[in-house]
Tab-separated table of C-alpha atoms in Angstrom:
chain	number	residue	atom	x	y	z
A	1	MET	CA	21.846	-8.276	33.716
A	2	THR	CA	23.259	-5.199	32.232
A	3	ALA	CA	21.306	-2.044	32.260
A	4	THR	CA	20.078	-0.194	29.451
A	5	THR	CA	20.824	3.296	29.457
A	6	PRO	CA	18.411	6.061	27.918
A	7	ARG	CA	20.564	6.828	24.905
A	8	ALA	CA	20.845	3.375	23.949
A	9	SER	CA	16.971	2.728	24.345
A	10	LEU	CA	16.490	5.421	21.879
A	11	LEU	CA	18.978	4.189	19.431
A	12	SER	CA	18.015	0.904	19.246
A	13	PRO	CA	14.945	1.318	17.020
A	14	ILE	CA	17.190	3.251	14.604
A	15	LEU	CA	19.936	0.293	14.444
A	16	ALA	CA	16.947	-2.227	13.998
A	17	VAL	CA	15.774	-0.354	11.090
A	18	LEU	CA	19.666	-0.614	9.640
A	19	ALA	CA	19.806	-4.151	10.375
A	20	ALA	CA	18.749	-7.124	8.069
A	21	ASP	CA	16.552	-6.218	5.225
A	22	TRP	CA	15.058	-3.164	6.597
A	23	PRO	CA	17.122	-0.596	4.051
A	24	LEU	CA	16.017	-2.488	1.138
A	25	VAL	CA	12.455	-2.986	2.196
A	26	LEU	CA	11.750	0.703	3.068
A	27	LEU	CA	13.698	1.442	-0.316
A	28	LEU	CA	10.975	-0.761	-2.211
A	29	ILE	CA	8.021	1.140	-0.203
A	30	PHE	CA	8.985	4.630	-0.505
A	31	GLY	CA	10.504	4.635	-3.876
A	32	GLY	CA	7.823	2.159	-5.376
A	33	CYS	CA	4.634	3.306	-3.477
A	34	CYS	CA	5.511	7.215	-3.874
A	35	SER	CA	6.217	6.948	-7.699
A	36	ASN	CA	3.192	5.052	-7.968
A	37	VAL	CA	0.922	7.418	-6.431
A	38	PHE	CA	2.062	10.007	-9.398
A	39	THR	CA	1.288	7.554	-12.048
A	40	LEU	CA	-2.098	7.029	-10.202
A	41	GLU	CA	-2.980	10.291	-10.393
A	42	VAL	CA	-2.272	10.749	-13.668
A	43	LEU	CA	-4.419	7.845	-14.921
A	44	ILE	CA	-7.586	8.727	-12.640
A	45	SER	CA	-7.500	12.353	-13.342
A	46	ASP	CA	-7.516	11.355	-17.153
A	47	GLN	CA	-10.192	8.342	-16.859
A	48	PRO	CA	-11.759	8.068	-13.218
A	49	LYS	CA	-13.504	4.693	-14.055
A	50	SER	CA	-10.403	2.868	-15.121
A	51	GLY	CA	-9.846	1.253	-11.714
A	52	ASP	CA	-10.561	-2.320	-12.882
A	53	LEU	CA	-8.014	-2.288	-15.664
A	54	ILE	CA	-5.614	-0.475	-13.234
A	55	THR	CA	-5.964	-3.416	-10.749
A	56	PHE	CA	-5.950	-6.149	-13.298
A	57	ALA	CA	-2.611	-4.995	-15.031
A	58	GLN	CA	-0.964	-4.703	-11.648
A	59	PHE	CA	-2.057	-8.199	-10.728
A	60	LEU	CA	-0.919	-9.695	-14.131
A	61	LEU	CA	2.335	-8.187	-14.029
A	62	VAL	CA	3.079	-9.398	-10.428
A	63	ALA	CA	1.387	-13.060	-11.355
A	64	VAL	CA	3.793	-13.273	-14.447
A	65	GLU	CA	6.951	-12.125	-12.871
A	66	GLY	CA	6.295	-14.477	-9.822
A	67	ALA	CA	5.835	-17.451	-12.231
A	68	PHE	CA	9.435	-17.502	-13.105
A	69	SER	CA	10.622	-18.119	-9.799
A	70	MET	CA	7.260	-20.539	-8.814
A	71	ILE	CA	7.213	-22.910	-11.986
A	72	GLU	CA	9.780	-25.597	-12.742
A	73	ARG	CA	10.129	-28.480	-14.916
A	74	ALA	CA	7.582	-31.189	-14.309
A	75	PRO	CA	8.771	-34.693	-13.273
A	76	SER	CA	8.954	-37.130	-15.747
A	77	GLY	CA	5.750	-38.948	-16.700
A	78	SER	CA	3.597	-35.829	-15.876
A	79	LEU	CA	0.904	-34.822	-18.394
A	80	LEU	CA	2.253	-31.124	-18.331
A	81	PRO	CA	5.831	-30.261	-19.349
A	82	LEU	CA	5.916	-27.525	-16.100
A	83	ALA	CA	4.360	-27.472	-12.796
A	84	ILE	CA	4.235	-25.227	-9.899
A	85	LYS	CA	6.794	-25.542	-7.273
A	86	GLN	CA	5.287	-26.994	-3.569
A	87	SER	CA	4.068	-24.254	-1.671
A	88	LYS	CA	5.462	-23.705	1.947
A	89	ILE	CA	1.974	-22.402	2.948
A	90	PRO	CA	-0.968	-24.474	2.248
A	91	LEU	CA	-3.245	-23.314	-0.337
A	92	SER	CA	-6.309	-23.285	1.993
A	93	ARG	CA	-4.547	-20.286	3.841
A	94	TYR	CA	-3.946	-18.849	0.254
A	95	ALA	CA	-7.490	-19.043	-0.467
A	96	VAL	CA	-8.524	-16.854	2.410
A	97	MET	CA	-5.836	-14.461	1.837
A	98	VAL	CA	-6.332	-14.366	-1.948
A	99	THR	CA	-10.293	-13.649	-1.242
A	100	ILE	CA	-9.334	-10.778	0.956
A	101	PHE	CA	-6.542	-9.171	-0.763
A	102	PHE	CA	-8.846	-9.206	-4.075
A	103	LEU	CA	-11.493	-7.459	-2.485
A	104	VAL	CA	-9.423	-4.692	-0.656
A	105	SER	CA	-7.639	-4.043	-4.101
A	106	VAL	CA	-11.014	-3.711	-6.016
A	107	LEU	CA	-12.643	-1.857	-3.656
A	108	ASN	CA	-9.816	0.797	-3.454
A	109	ASN	CA	-9.853	1.275	-6.905
A	110	GLN	CA	-13.553	1.640	-7.271
A	111	ALA	CA	-13.660	4.174	-4.435
A	112	LEU	CA	-12.160	6.398	-6.907
A	113	SER	CA	-14.836	6.471	-9.556
A	114	TYR	CA	-17.391	8.055	-6.728
A	115	ASP	CA	-17.797	11.753	-5.537
A	116	ILE	CA	-15.109	11.086	-3.242
A	117	PRO	CA	-12.468	14.209	-3.075
A	118	VAL	CA	-8.974	13.152	-3.317
A	119	PRO	CA	-7.865	14.702	0.069
A	120	LEU	CA	-10.883	12.470	2.003
A	121	HIS	CA	-9.761	9.588	0.198
A	122	ILE	CA	-6.036	10.374	1.370
A	123	ILE	CA	-7.321	10.814	5.166
A	124	PHE	CA	-9.752	8.035	5.165
A	125	ARG	CA	-7.147	5.438	4.221
A	126	SER	CA	-4.943	6.882	6.825
A	127	ALA	CA	-7.102	5.747	9.310
A	128	SER	CA	-5.777	2.171	8.441
A	129	LEU	CA	-3.229	2.548	11.200
A	130	LEU	CA	-5.476	3.118	13.939
A	131	ALA	CA	-7.963	0.500	12.369
A	132	SER	CA	-5.327	-2.137	12.539
A	133	MET	CA	-4.747	-1.515	16.031
A	134	LEU	CA	-8.314	-1.864	16.813
A	135	VAL	CA	-8.939	-4.839	14.831
A	136	GLY	CA	-5.972	-6.609	16.518
A	137	TRP	CA	-7.355	-5.753	19.863
A	138	LEU	CA	-11.139	-6.510	19.084
A	139	PHE	CA	-10.387	-9.730	17.220
A	140	PHE	CA	-6.817	-11.239	17.661
A	141	SER	CA	-6.389	-10.700	21.373
A	142	LYS	CA	-3.613	-7.959	20.763
A	143	ARG	CA	-2.498	-5.605	23.346
A	144	PHE	CA	-0.722	-2.053	23.068
A	145	THR	CA	1.059	0.278	25.508
A	146	PHE	CA	-0.187	3.560	26.096
A	147	GLN	CA	2.785	4.701	24.116
A	148	GLN	CA	2.177	2.818	21.118
A	149	ILE	CA	-1.398	4.148	20.969
A	150	LEU	CA	-0.076	7.773	21.767
A	151	GLY	CA	2.432	7.472	18.530
A	152	THR	CA	-0.249	5.865	16.580
A	153	SER	CA	-2.948	8.929	17.204
A	154	LEU	CA	-0.091	11.272	16.607
A	155	ILE	CA	0.593	9.808	13.113
A	156	THR	CA	-2.798	9.457	11.949
A	157	ALA	CA	-3.526	13.492	13.197
A	158	GLY	CA	-0.358	14.396	11.405
A	159	ILE	CA	-1.422	12.974	7.948
A	160	VAL	CA	-5.120	14.441	8.472
A	161	THR	CA	-3.479	17.905	9.510
A	162	ALA	CA	-1.336	18.179	6.371
A	163	THR	CA	-3.801	16.666	3.902
A	164	PHE	CA	-6.372	19.291	5.083
A	165	ALA	CA	-3.797	21.881	4.709
A	166	SER	CA	-3.109	20.855	1.063
A	167	SER	CA	-6.983	20.517	0.508
A	168	LYS	CA	-7.524	24.162	1.365
A	169	SER	CA	-6.282	25.569	-2.189
A	170	GLN	CA	-8.543	22.730	-3.638
A	171	SER	CA	-11.544	23.500	-2.033
A	172	HIS	CA	-13.225	23.934	-5.517
A	173	GLN	CA	-12.782	20.234	-6.152
A	174	SER	CA	-14.585	19.278	-3.239
A	175	VAL	CA	-17.938	17.907	-2.905
A	176	SER	CA	-20.825	20.267	-2.980
A	177	ALA	CA	-22.858	20.692	0.151
A	178	GLU	CA	-25.711	19.329	-1.735
A	179	GLY	CA	-24.020	16.518	-2.850
A	180	ILE	CA	-22.247	15.252	0.651
A	181	TRP	CA	-25.460	13.077	1.370
A	182	SER	CA	-25.907	11.871	-2.148
A	183	SER	CA	-26.427	8.212	-2.719
A	184	LYS	CA	-23.127	8.230	-4.762
A	185	PHE	CA	-21.205	9.828	-2.156
A	186	LEU	CA	-22.383	7.599	0.709
A	187	MET	CA	-21.559	4.593	-1.477
A	188	GLY	CA	-18.176	5.935	-1.862
A	189	ILE	CA	-17.799	6.248	2.027
A	190	ALA	CA	-18.982	2.692	2.671
A	191	ILE	CA	-16.660	1.455	-0.196
A	192	MET	CA	-13.555	2.769	1.644
A	193	THR	CA	-14.982	1.601	5.115
A	194	ILE	CA	-15.005	-1.870	4.034
A	195	GLY	CA	-11.825	-1.678	2.339
A	196	VAL	CA	-9.981	-0.551	5.299
A	197	ILE	CA	-11.423	-2.990	7.521
A	198	LEU	CA	-10.780	-6.031	5.006
A	199	ALA	CA	-6.856	-4.625	4.806
A	200	CYS	CA	-6.652	-4.824	8.595
A	201	VAL	CA	-8.058	-8.265	8.720
A	202	LEU	CA	-5.865	-9.282	6.071
A	203	GLY	CA	-2.648	-7.894	7.863
A	204	GLN	CA	-3.611	-9.810	10.708
A	205	VAL	CA	-4.024	-13.219	8.775
A	206	GLN	CA	-0.845	-12.655	7.029
A	207	GLN	CA	1.156	-12.268	10.360
A	208	SER	CA	-0.683	-15.425	11.977
A	209	THR	CA	0.416	-17.532	8.517
A	210	TYR	CA	4.020	-16.343	8.656
A	211	SER	CA	4.194	-16.898	12.463
A	212	LYS	CA	3.040	-20.652	11.782
A	213	TYR	CA	4.573	-21.531	8.567
A	214	GLY	CA	7.707	-19.200	8.294
A	215	SER	CA	8.535	-16.433	6.049
A	216	ALA	CA	7.466	-16.950	2.518
A	217	TRP	CA	6.810	-13.405	1.098
A	218	ARG	CA	7.816	-14.096	-2.579
A	219	GLU	CA	5.752	-17.343	-2.721
A	220	SER	CA	2.590	-15.453	-1.049
A	221	LEU	CA	2.950	-12.402	-3.497
A	222	PHE	CA	2.751	-14.687	-6.422
A	223	PHE	CA	-0.246	-16.849	-5.080
A	224	THR	CA	-2.218	-13.788	-3.899
A	225	HIS	CA	-1.942	-12.100	-7.419
A	226	ALA	CA	-2.229	-15.094	-9.564
A	227	LEU	CA	-5.143	-16.877	-7.886
A	228	SER	CA	-6.758	-13.607	-8.101
A	229	LEU	CA	-6.534	-13.270	-11.828
A	230	PRO	CA	-9.999	-15.280	-12.438
A	231	GLY	CA	-11.961	-12.853	-10.292
A	232	PHE	CA	-11.493	-9.972	-12.816
A	233	LEU	CA	-13.959	-11.883	-15.168
A	234	PHE	CA	-16.601	-10.438	-13.000
A	235	VAL	CA	-15.518	-7.042	-14.297
A	236	ALA	CA	-14.522	-7.953	-17.709
A	237	PRO	CA	-16.813	-5.532	-19.530
A	238	SER	CA	-15.413	-2.770	-17.529
A	239	ILE	CA	-11.903	-3.563	-18.398
A	240	LEU	CA	-12.473	-3.871	-22.104
A	241	GLN	CA	-14.422	-0.463	-21.985
A	242	SER	CA	-11.381	1.070	-20.537
A	243	VAL	CA	-8.877	-0.760	-22.890
A	244	GLU	CA	-10.825	0.907	-25.730
A	245	ILE	CA	-10.506	4.182	-24.048
A	246	PHE	CA	-6.937	3.794	-23.492
A	247	ASN	CA	-6.305	2.997	-27.117
A	248	ARG	CA	-7.835	6.304	-27.997
A	249	SER	CA	-5.586	8.226	-25.877
A	250	PRO	CA	-3.051	10.681	-27.610
A	251	MET	CA	0.353	9.389	-28.651
A	252	MET	CA	3.171	10.520	-26.892
A	253	SER	CA	6.432	9.663	-25.163
A	254	LEU	CA	7.919	10.071	-21.509
A	255	ALA	CA	10.515	12.502	-22.976
A	256	GLN	CA	7.520	14.696	-24.394
A	257	TYR	CA	5.746	14.287	-20.967
A	258	PHE	CA	8.346	15.632	-19.109
A	259	ASN	CA	9.909	18.321	-21.542
A	260	LEU	CA	13.035	16.120	-21.506
A	261	GLY	CA	15.839	17.247	-24.028
A	262	PRO	CA	17.756	14.898	-26.213
A	263	SER	CA	20.578	14.992	-24.031
A	264	THR	CA	18.716	13.971	-20.837
A	265	ASP	CA	16.886	10.956	-23.069
A	266	SER	CA	20.246	9.817	-23.796
A	267	LEU	CA	21.364	9.918	-20.266
A	268	LEU	CA	18.386	8.266	-18.621
A	269	ALA	CA	17.739	5.476	-21.570
A	270	PRO	CA	20.585	2.840	-19.938
A	271	PHE	CA	19.061	2.870	-16.720
A	272	VAL	CA	15.302	2.560	-17.792
A	273	GLY	CA	16.247	0.167	-20.959
A	274	PHE	CA	14.338	2.208	-23.336
A	275	ASN	CA	14.700	5.635	-25.215
A	276	LEU	CA	12.155	8.066	-23.438
A	277	ASP	CA	11.197	9.380	-26.850
A	278	PHE	CA	9.339	6.011	-27.725
A	279	LYS	CA	5.633	7.039	-28.418
A	280	LEU	CA	2.647	5.095	-27.052
A	281	PRO	CA	-0.924	6.062	-26.352
A	282	LYS	CA	-0.360	8.265	-23.038
A	283	LEU	CA	-2.662	6.413	-20.950
A	284	TRP	CA	-0.850	2.855	-21.599
A	285	ILE	CA	2.619	4.552	-20.934
A	286	PHE	CA	1.473	5.607	-17.583
A	287	LEU	CA	-0.397	2.272	-16.830
A	288	ILE	CA	2.937	0.436	-17.576
A	289	LEU	CA	4.459	2.732	-15.339
A	290	ASN	CA	1.547	2.270	-12.698
A	291	SER	CA	1.957	-1.673	-12.895
A	292	VAL	CA	6.005	-1.670	-12.555
A	293	THR	CA	5.827	0.748	-9.726
A	294	GLN	CA	3.296	-1.249	-7.793
A	295	TYR	CA	4.985	-4.405	-8.172
A	296	VAL	CA	7.979	-2.478	-6.551
A	297	CYS	CA	5.730	-1.297	-3.797
A	298	ILE	CA	3.801	-4.408	-3.251
A	299	SER	CA	7.127	-6.605	-2.983
A	300	GLY	CA	8.332	-4.388	-0.194
A	301	VAL	CA	5.008	-4.557	1.664
A	302	HIS	CA	4.800	-8.128	1.215
A	303	LYS	CA	8.395	-8.522	2.560
A	304	LEU	CA	7.789	-6.248	5.336
A	305	ALA	CA	4.491	-8.167	6.545
A	306	SER	CA	6.988	-11.280	6.623
A	307	MET	CA	9.232	-9.213	9.081
A	308	THR	CA	6.735	-7.486	11.366
A	309	SER	CA	3.277	-6.705	12.897
A	310	PRO	CA	0.485	-5.523	10.950
A	311	VAL	CA	0.347	-2.234	12.978
A	312	THR	CA	4.143	-1.509	12.182
A	313	VAL	CA	3.443	-2.095	8.804
A	314	ASN	CA	0.601	0.037	8.731
A	315	LEU	CA	3.116	2.488	10.557
A	316	VAL	CA	5.560	2.659	7.702
A	317	LEU	CA	2.743	2.835	5.024
A	318	SER	CA	1.432	5.968	6.988
A	319	VAL	CA	4.643	7.618	7.164
A	320	ARG	CA	4.868	6.733	3.272
A	321	LYS	CA	1.535	8.677	2.554
A	322	LEU	CA	2.969	11.935	4.145
A	323	VAL	CA	6.422	11.540	2.140
A	324	SER	CA	3.854	11.050	-1.048
A	325	LEU	CA	2.006	13.921	0.165
A	326	CYS	CA	5.173	16.452	0.614
A	327	LEU	CA	6.838	15.325	-2.590
A	328	SER	CA	3.240	16.091	-4.403
A	329	ILE	CA	3.654	19.750	-2.849
A	330	TYR	CA	7.222	20.208	-4.007
A	331	ILE	CA	6.632	18.661	-7.362
A	332	PHE	CA	3.687	20.903	-8.296
A	333	LYS	CA	5.109	24.001	-6.471
A	334	ASN	CA	2.209	24.039	-3.658
A	335	PRO	CA	2.820	26.110	-0.703
A	336	PHE	CA	4.262	24.303	2.520
A	337	THR	CA	2.523	26.101	5.071
A	338	SER	CA	2.774	25.829	9.298
A	339	TYR	CA	0.008	23.304	9.227
A	340	HIS	CA	2.440	20.955	6.757
A	341	TRP	CA	5.308	21.505	9.427
A	342	LEU	CA	2.711	20.585	12.037
A	343	GLY	CA	1.820	17.428	10.464
A	344	VAL	CA	5.297	16.487	9.889
A	345	PHE	CA	6.436	17.075	13.469
A	346	ALA	CA	3.357	14.868	14.591
A	347	VAL	CA	4.304	12.043	12.402
A	348	ALA	CA	7.849	12.177	13.350
A	349	VAL	CA	7.025	12.317	17.004
A	350	GLY	CA	4.599	9.391	16.775
A	351	THR	CA	6.935	7.494	14.903
A	352	ALA	CA	9.719	7.899	17.444
A	353	LEU	CA	7.224	7.071	20.292
A	354	TYR	CA	5.835	3.805	18.748
A	355	MET	CA	9.252	2.333	17.792
A	356	THR	CA	10.613	3.042	20.887
A	357	ALA	CA	7.796	1.518	22.641
A	358	SER	CA	7.746	-1.342	20.530
A	359	GLN	CA	11.685	-2.017	20.971
A	360	SER	CA	10.807	-1.848	24.743
A	361	ALA	CA	7.808	-4.062	24.504
A	362	SER	CA	10.004	-6.755	22.472
A	363	HIS	CA	12.406	-6.962	25.490
A	364	GLN	CA	9.574	-7.419	28.098
A	365	PRO	CA	8.116	-10.938	29.233
A	366	VAL	CA	4.707	-11.729	27.739
A	367	ARG	CA	1.771	-11.447	30.033
A	368	PRO	CA	-1.297	-13.183	29.968
A	369	LEU	CA	-4.266	-11.547	28.184
A	370	LYS	CA	-6.187	-11.902	31.542
A	371	PRO	CA	-5.266	-12.657	35.025
A	372	LYS	CA	-6.136	-16.203	36.360
A	373	ALA	CA	-8.922	-16.303	38.808
A	374	THR	CA	-8.360	-16.717	42.338
A	375	LYS	CA	-10.400	-18.150	45.317
A	376	GLU	CA	-10.877	-14.377	46.315
A	377	ASP	CA	-12.312	-13.579	42.807
């Protein structure tokens, strides 16, 4: 057996990222999710109670796109001309994943309509990394090394530090002292808590499903969104109300919003597929962009979930949140303080620790959860 040098052990996580489908997955997640956050902020800042319409539009787009790969011509003699392909994963498994996934998506968007400051919303959801590790330990018999726990804690602390630093200049937007214990604020906290826990449970269910039936992330992406569509009947009044508000938003184009000149518009048109001076109601433009970027983002997340553990998925998503925060600071010309550098450093060190520990653990023999009892016991 050849000994592994320290340099090789440090390079192995980097080589693992560059192997297989990792570059594409990371591009989908960081590109799609970061741009999705920007479009979501535009929509929520204008219409905070449009979460149900936003979620429905995202689910509808993913379901329609997935139908092209999951629907085929029905066999001769069938009553319908088209049929859904035989799923690799049993529908009973999808029923569980669909229920949890639908609840998580609705809860996350519903929380935005309560008296929850945006920095607190980001911090709270950043706890999903530690929560995923805790759920896996408590309910799914997962075990983690001290180095993995330390890396996870550093990542969470880094995101919290950077977010708090960004929220200092926006303190006037925070909840007042009198409103911290209001019933509306506490309801928002409860909604986010349930959403974080359910998201962690969903990650564990997805991993166990892929481990048993094999990777089927595109199939899973279609069924989890398509089978969730009937659930939106329960929030139909809210969706219709948002549709009316979106229709009344001012007419504009992306070129107008970003102050792009005719030359820039002509240059970008071949890449986006349409002229950026095409006008629609402002909120509908950003809803379309939000749905498209969400599709790109969720495709990367589902693919990643089929490749690795739920904790690693949450680790990647946590680093993505920090990248989104830094991009927001750069785009809106906000100050980048020493606290931001401290947060970035903590996330970088935590990520390196976790990846190195996970790579080392993958080469170690699996130990039983508890030692077998002996006569001396």
